[in-house]
mmCIF file of C-alpha atoms in Angstrom:
data_model
loop_
_atom_site.group_PDB
_atom_site.id
_atom_site.type_symbol
_atom_site.label_atom_id
_atom_site.label_comp_id
_atom_site.label_asym_id
_atom_site.label_seq_id
_atom_site.Cartn_x
_atom_site.Cartn_y
_atom_site.Cartn_z
ATOM 1 C CA MET R 1 -75.660 -7.952 -2.893
ATOM 2 C CA THR R 2 -75.736 -10.637 -5.575
ATOM 3 C CA PHE R 3 -79.211 -9.272 -6.837
ATOM 4 C CA MET R 4 -77.873 -5.870 -7.258
ATOM 5 C CA ILE R 5 -74.974 -7.242 -9.247
ATOM 6 C CA GLU R 6 -77.443 -9.173 -11.292
ATOM 7 C CA ASP R 7 -79.686 -6.332 -11.858
ATOM 8 C CA THR R 8 -76.759 -3.984 -12.996
ATOM 9 C CA LEU R 9 -75.481 -6.749 -15.510
ATOM 10 C CA ARG R 10 -79.029 -7.079 -16.701
ATOM 11 C CA ARG R 11 -79.409 -3.352 -17.439
ATOM 12 C CA ILE R 12 -76.281 -3.215 -19.003
ATOM 13 C CA LEU R 13 -76.996 -6.088 -21.498
ATOM 14 C CA ASP R 14 -80.258 -4.495 -22.162
ATOM 15 C CA PHE R 15 -78.328 -1.271 -22.996
ATOM 16 C CA LEU R 16 -76.119 -2.850 -25.275
ATOM 17 C CA THR R 17 -78.828 -4.795 -27.052
ATOM 18 C CA LEU R 18 -80.777 -1.620 -27.436
ATOM 19 C CA GLY R 19 -77.887 0.364 -28.766
ATOM 20 C CA GLY R 20 -76.408 -2.430 -30.993
ATOM 21 C CA PRO R 21 -72.842 -3.058 -31.843
ATOM 22 C CA VAL R 22 -71.928 0.431 -32.317
ATOM 23 C CA VAL R 23 -72.610 0.983 -28.467
ATOM 24 C CA THR R 24 -70.604 -1.882 -27.754
ATOM 25 C CA ILE R 25 -67.829 -0.546 -29.690
ATOM 26 C CA LEU R 26 -68.116 2.851 -27.771
ATOM 27 C CA LEU R 27 -68.187 1.011 -24.364
ATOM 28 C CA VAL R 28 -64.869 -0.533 -25.223
ATOM 29 C CA VAL R 29 -63.554 2.826 -26.398
ATOM 30 C CA SER R 30 -64.573 4.397 -23.366
ATOM 31 C CA VAL R 31 -63.047 1.601 -21.128
ATOM 32 C CA THR R 32 -59.754 2.283 -23.027
ATOM 33 C CA SER R 33 -60.000 6.123 -22.520
ATOM 34 C CA LEU R 34 -60.680 5.582 -18.648
ATOM 35 C CA THR R 35 -57.722 3.332 -18.424
ATOM 36 C CA LEU R 36 -55.372 5.697 -20.141
ATOM 37 C CA VAL R 37 -56.468 8.678 -17.897
ATOM 38 C CA ILE R 38 -55.921 6.731 -14.761
ATOM 39 C CA LEU R 39 -52.329 5.619 -16.012
ATOM 40 C CA LYS R 40 -51.506 9.258 -16.973
ATOM 41 C CA ILE R 41 -52.813 10.740 -13.658
ATOM 42 C CA TRP R 42 -50.655 8.292 -11.837
ATOM 43 C CA GLN R 43 -47.715 9.046 -14.039
ATOM 44 C CA LEU R 44 -47.960 12.835 -13.423
ATOM 45 C CA LEU R 45 -48.394 12.248 -9.569
ATOM 46 C CA VAL R 46 -45.415 9.854 -9.526
ATOM 47 C CA ALA R 47 -43.480 12.342 -11.469
ATOM 48 C CA ARG R 48 -44.642 15.199 -9.305
ATOM 49 C CA VAL R 49 -45.365 17.380 -12.156
ATOM 50 C CA GLY R 50 -46.282 20.970 -11.299
ATOM 51 C CA ARG R 51 -44.207 20.913 -7.918
ATOM 52 C CA HIS R 52 -41.940 23.853 -8.870
ATOM 53 C CA ARG R 53 -41.255 25.512 -5.581
ATOM 54 C CA THR R 54 -37.913 23.694 -4.739
ATOM 55 C CA ILE R 55 -36.688 24.295 -8.399
ATOM 56 C CA GLU R 56 -37.462 27.977 -8.231
ATOM 57 C CA LYS R 57 -35.770 28.150 -4.824
ATOM 58 C CA ALA R 58 -32.549 26.413 -6.412
ATOM 59 C CA LEU R 59 -32.625 28.544 -9.313
ATOM 60 C CA ALA R 60 -32.682 31.696 -7.099
ATOM 61 C CA HIS R 61 -29.574 30.373 -5.162
ATOM 62 C CA TRP R 62 -27.929 29.614 -8.565
ATOM 63 C CA THR R 63 -28.468 32.849 -9.961
ATOM 64 C CA ALA R 64 -26.912 34.522 -6.909
ATOM 65 C CA GLY R 65 -23.792 32.462 -7.128
ATOM 66 C CA ARG R 66 -24.841 29.881 -4.310
ATOM 67 C CA GLN R 67 -24.093 26.965 -6.203
ATOM 68 C CA ARG R 68 -23.586 24.523 -3.669
ATOM 69 C CA VAL R 69 -26.734 25.819 -1.950
ATOM 70 C CA ALA R 70 -28.675 25.236 -5.041
ATOM 71 C CA LEU R 71 -27.491 21.415 -5.391
ATOM 72 C CA ASN R 72 -28.680 20.904 -1.656
ATOM 73 C CA ASP R 73 -32.130 22.331 -2.600
ATOM 74 C CA LEU R 74 -32.374 19.790 -5.346
ATOM 75 C CA ALA R 75 -30.711 16.786 -3.111
ATOM 76 C CA GLU R 76 -33.977 14.780 -2.846
ATOM 77 C CA ARG R 77 -34.810 15.175 -6.370
ATOM 78 C CA ARG R 78 -38.347 13.654 -5.929
ATOM 79 C CA ASN R 79 -39.697 14.660 -9.434
ATOM 80 C CA GLY R 80 -38.493 14.285 -13.012
ATOM 81 C CA ALA R 81 -37.819 17.860 -13.659
ATOM 82 C CA ALA R 82 -35.777 18.460 -10.292
ATOM 83 C CA ARG R 83 -33.489 15.521 -11.160
ATOM 84 C CA ILE R 84 -32.632 17.162 -14.680
ATOM 85 C CA VAL R 85 -32.058 20.564 -13.106
ATOM 86 C CA TRP R 86 -29.804 19.034 -10.287
ATOM 87 C CA GLN R 87 -27.742 16.835 -13.168
ATOM 88 C CA ALA R 88 -27.397 20.119 -15.071
ATOM 89 C CA MET R 89 -26.103 22.038 -11.908
ATOM 90 C CA ALA R 90 -23.758 19.257 -10.924
ATOM 91 C CA THR R 91 -22.437 18.934 -14.404
ATOM 92 C CA VAL R 92 -21.666 22.624 -14.990
ATOM 93 C CA ILE R 93 -19.901 22.723 -11.443
ATOM 94 C CA ASN R 94 -17.685 19.791 -12.387
ATOM 95 C CA ALA R 95 -17.223 20.085 -16.191
ATOM 96 C CA SER R 96 -14.615 21.597 -18.343
ATOM 97 C CA PRO R 97 -15.605 24.516 -20.335
ATOM 98 C CA ARG R 98 -14.360 22.740 -23.597
ATOM 99 C CA ASP R 99 -17.220 20.275 -23.089
ATOM 100 C CA SER R 100 -19.984 22.777 -22.880
ATOM 101 C CA ASP R 101 -21.545 21.985 -26.169
ATOM 102 C CA ALA R 102 -21.765 18.368 -25.733
ATOM 103 C CA ILE R 103 -23.101 18.747 -22.069
ATOM 104 C CA SER R 104 -25.617 21.103 -23.158
ATOM 105 C CA GLU R 105 -26.944 18.877 -26.018
ATOM 106 C CA ARG R 106 -26.932 15.803 -23.609
ATOM 107 C CA LEU R 107 -28.887 17.627 -21.002
ATOM 108 C CA ARG R 108 -31.613 18.881 -23.515
ATOM 109 C CA VAL R 109 -31.808 15.429 -24.920
ATOM 110 C CA ASP R 110 -32.539 14.001 -21.573
ATOM 111 C CA ALA R 111 -35.095 16.807 -20.885
ATOM 112 C CA THR R 112 -36.710 16.000 -24.169
ATOM 113 C CA ALA R 113 -36.979 12.277 -23.406
ATOM 114 C CA TYR R 114 -38.634 13.157 -20.141
ATOM 115 C CA LEU R 115 -41.223 15.379 -21.538
ATOM 116 C CA ALA R 116 -41.827 12.812 -24.469
ATOM 117 C CA LYS R 117 -42.402 10.155 -21.853
ATOM 118 C CA LEU R 118 -45.111 12.445 -20.077
ATOM 119 C CA ARG R 119 -46.553 12.962 -23.337
ATOM 120 C CA SER R 120 -47.070 9.474 -24.194
ATOM 121 C CA GLY R 121 -50.534 8.244 -24.740
ATOM 122 C CA PHE R 122 -51.717 11.786 -25.682
ATOM 123 C CA ARG R 123 -52.111 10.940 -29.346
ATOM 124 C CA ALA R 124 -54.417 7.979 -28.404
ATOM 125 C CA LEU R 125 -56.684 10.246 -26.075
ATOM 126 C CA ASP R 126 -56.765 12.514 -29.048
ATOM 127 C CA ALA R 127 -57.875 10.011 -31.272
ATOM 128 C CA ILE R 128 -60.712 8.509 -28.992
ATOM 129 C CA ALA R 129 -61.852 12.339 -28.516
ATOM 130 C CA GLN R 130 -62.134 12.753 -32.201
ATOM 131 C CA ILE R 131 -63.444 9.455 -33.454
ATOM 132 C CA SER R 132 -65.997 8.706 -30.581
ATOM 133 C CA PRO R 133 -68.559 11.267 -32.116
ATOM 134 C CA LEU R 134 -68.035 10.056 -35.511
ATOM 135 C CA ILE R 135 -68.740 6.421 -34.223
ATOM 136 C CA GLY R 136 -71.834 7.527 -32.584
ATOM 137 C CA LEU R 137 -72.991 9.408 -35.761
ATOM 138 C CA PHE R 138 -72.188 6.450 -37.957
ATOM 139 C CA GLY R 139 -74.555 4.235 -35.492
ATOM 140 C CA THR R 140 -77.260 7.133 -35.651
ATOM 141 C CA VAL R 141 -77.129 6.805 -39.681
ATOM 142 C CA LEU R 142 -77.386 3.162 -39.658
ATOM 143 C CA GLY R 143 -80.340 3.316 -37.097
ATOM 144 C CA MET R 144 -82.003 5.834 -39.239
ATOM 145 C CA ILE R 145 -81.752 3.576 -42.319
ATOM 146 C CA GLN R 146 -83.179 0.787 -40.354
ATOM 147 C CA ALA R 147 -86.101 2.744 -39.178
ATOM 148 C CA PHE R 148 -86.883 3.962 -42.694
ATOM 149 C CA GLN R 149 -86.744 0.505 -43.925
ATOM 150 C CA LYS R 150 -89.259 -0.587 -41.347
ATOM 151 C CA LEU R 151 -91.463 2.448 -42.329
ATOM 152 C CA GLN R 152 -91.190 1.293 -45.999
ATOM 153 C CA GLU R 153 -92.077 -2.380 -45.179
ATOM 154 C CA ALA R 154 -95.265 -1.156 -43.367
ATOM 155 C CA GLY R 155 -96.620 0.479 -46.307
ATOM 156 C CA ASN R 156 -100.053 2.268 -45.629
ATOM 157 C CA SER R 157 -100.349 1.034 -42.239
ATOM 158 C CA VAL R 158 -97.623 3.309 -40.521
ATOM 159 C CA ASP R 159 -97.272 3.132 -36.994
ATOM 160 C CA PRO R 160 -95.744 6.387 -35.803
ATOM 161 C CA SER R 161 -94.490 5.043 -32.677
ATOM 162 C CA LEU R 162 -92.342 2.428 -34.775
ATOM 163 C CA LEU R 163 -90.770 5.459 -36.509
ATOM 164 C CA ALA R 164 -90.205 7.370 -33.230
ATOM 165 C CA GLY R 165 -88.707 4.412 -31.404
ATOM 166 C CA GLY R 166 -86.294 3.642 -34.212
ATOM 167 C CA ILE R 167 -85.096 7.219 -34.282
ATOM 168 C CA TRP R 168 -84.674 7.293 -30.469
ATOM 169 C CA VAL R 169 -82.533 4.254 -30.708
ATOM 170 C CA ALA R 170 -80.627 5.806 -33.508
ATOM 171 C CA LEU R 171 -79.761 8.936 -31.732
ATOM 172 C CA LEU R 172 -78.824 6.920 -28.522
ATOM 173 C CA THR R 173 -75.355 6.142 -30.117
ATOM 174 C CA THR R 174 -74.595 9.726 -31.040
ATOM 175 C CA ALA R 175 -75.199 10.635 -27.139
ATOM 176 C CA VAL R 176 -72.856 7.915 -26.059
ATOM 177 C CA GLY R 177 -70.327 9.060 -28.481
ATOM 178 C CA LEU R 178 -70.546 12.488 -27.246
ATOM 179 C CA ALA R 179 -70.430 11.229 -23.763
ATOM 180 C CA VAL R 180 -67.255 9.498 -24.266
ATOM 181 C CA ALA R 181 -65.467 12.425 -26.339
ATOM 182 C CA MET R 182 -66.202 15.417 -24.230
ATOM 183 C CA PRO R 183 -64.582 14.385 -20.905
ATOM 184 C CA THR R 184 -61.749 12.644 -22.791
ATOM 185 C CA SER R 185 -61.200 15.958 -24.710
ATOM 186 C CA LEU R 186 -61.293 17.948 -21.525
ATOM 187 C CA LEU R 187 -58.914 15.555 -19.567
ATOM 188 C CA LEU R 188 -56.352 15.725 -22.643
ATOM 189 C CA THR R 189 -56.359 19.398 -22.440
ATOM 190 C CA TRP R 190 -55.654 19.575 -18.762
ATOM 191 C CA PHE R 191 -52.827 16.933 -19.197
ATOM 192 C CA GLU R 192 -51.113 19.016 -22.140
ATOM 193 C CA SER R 193 -51.376 22.142 -20.024
ATOM 194 C CA ARG R 194 -49.496 20.589 -17.136
ATOM 195 C CA VAL R 195 -47.002 19.109 -19.411
ATOM 196 C CA SER R 196 -46.448 22.542 -21.241
ATOM 197 C CA ARG R 197 -45.725 24.077 -18.036
ATOM 198 C CA GLU R 198 -43.278 21.502 -17.256
ATOM 199 C CA SER R 199 -41.548 21.986 -20.543
ATOM 200 C CA GLU R 200 -41.591 25.948 -19.980
ATOM 201 C CA LEU R 201 -39.930 25.335 -16.530
ATOM 202 C CA LEU R 202 -37.262 22.928 -17.817
ATOM 203 C CA GLU R 203 -36.383 25.303 -20.690
ATOM 204 C CA ARG R 204 -35.762 28.242 -18.360
ATOM 205 C CA ALA R 205 -34.123 26.209 -15.890
ATOM 206 C CA LEU R 206 -31.574 24.788 -18.175
ATOM 207 C CA THR R 207 -31.014 28.304 -19.870
ATOM 208 C CA VAL R 208 -30.231 29.605 -16.321
ATOM 209 C CA VAL R 209 -27.926 26.800 -15.334
ATOM 210 C CA LEU R 210 -26.029 26.506 -18.754
ATOM 211 C CA ASN R 211 -25.599 30.248 -19.069
ATOM 212 C CA PRO R 212 -24.541 31.523 -15.534
ATOM 213 C CA ALA R 213 -24.076 35.296 -15.325
ATOM 214 C CA PRO R 214 -20.474 36.322 -14.225
ATOM 215 C CA LEU R 215 -19.592 37.181 -10.757
ATOM 216 C CA VAL R 216 -18.104 40.562 -10.037
ATOM 217 C CA ARG R 217 -15.464 40.720 -7.429
ATOM 218 C CA PRO R 218 -15.873 42.696 -4.429
ATOM 219 C CA GLY R 219 -15.098 46.241 -4.764
ATOM 220 C CA GLN R 220 -14.936 46.153 -8.451
ATOM 221 C CA ALA R 221 -17.338 47.908 -10.760
ATOM 222 C CA PRO R 222 -19.553 45.726 -13.060
ATOM 223 C CA GLY R 223 -17.758 47.234 -16.173
ATOM 224 C CA GLY R 224 -14.100 46.572 -14.758
ATOM 225 C CA ALA R 225 -11.454 45.239 -17.074
ATOM 226 C CA SER R 226 -11.329 41.854 -15.083
ATOM 227 C CA ARG R 227 -14.147 39.640 -13.964
ATOM 228 C CA GLN R 228 -14.147 36.422 -11.945
ATOM 229 C CA GLU R 229 -15.777 33.660 -13.976
ATOM 230 C CA PRO R 230 -18.122 31.372 -11.862
ATOM 231 C CA GLN R 231 -17.226 27.713 -11.878
ATOM 232 C CA GLY R 232 -18.900 26.037 -14.712
ATOM 233 C CA MET R 233 -19.264 27.132 -18.368
ATOM 234 C CA HIS R 234 -21.115 29.306 -20.735
ATOM 235 C CA VAL R 235 -23.560 27.479 -22.984
ATOM 236 C CA HIS R 236 -26.153 29.216 -25.207
ATOM 237 C CA ALA R 237 -29.519 27.476 -25.140
ATOM 238 C CA ALA R 238 -30.229 25.367 -28.046
#
């Protein structure tokens, strides 16, 4: 076991020595990217992002006028979106109509803060995905400069293997840069799509909860003069 660890460390050191400081920088960047990805996956799992079945069920009950049943559906509120929707429903049931504008604004601020928390770290991942190939290309340019300097110093006694070896080492940095950027970019796209769906759900849910349809009394036509207003308020989505 100790021999395997020592052999692995030796290979890593040889690789870093071969690639130079640029590969070392890219290794640090890759570790940073991996750390951010693990933290984001953990955050999405804890927040239960994408678990919308209970929320959809509650919204169906709310639309049908069964407000208390909708509240009970979200009683556990295991994910962040469900907590916001439950808060909106409870507020609408207990609030006064004159407070509708303030309540709507507060709920949407809470939703915005929740989504902003989910999007934290996205800019860092995007920066890593964009800058990693550039760092690799920079290393390639430096390596090519060194290779041609050695070629010039050799004069007439040019060794083709010397030039080929220098170019191979130079291109190594570009390959490492792409290897860091491509998975980071793919994972960032996946994170963004998950948060985007969460945002769309919250927008629709708050619109449904804050703008309840009026209930029609039994035996009264929908176009009748008098209607029974549901408990809650009418708020136009911001």
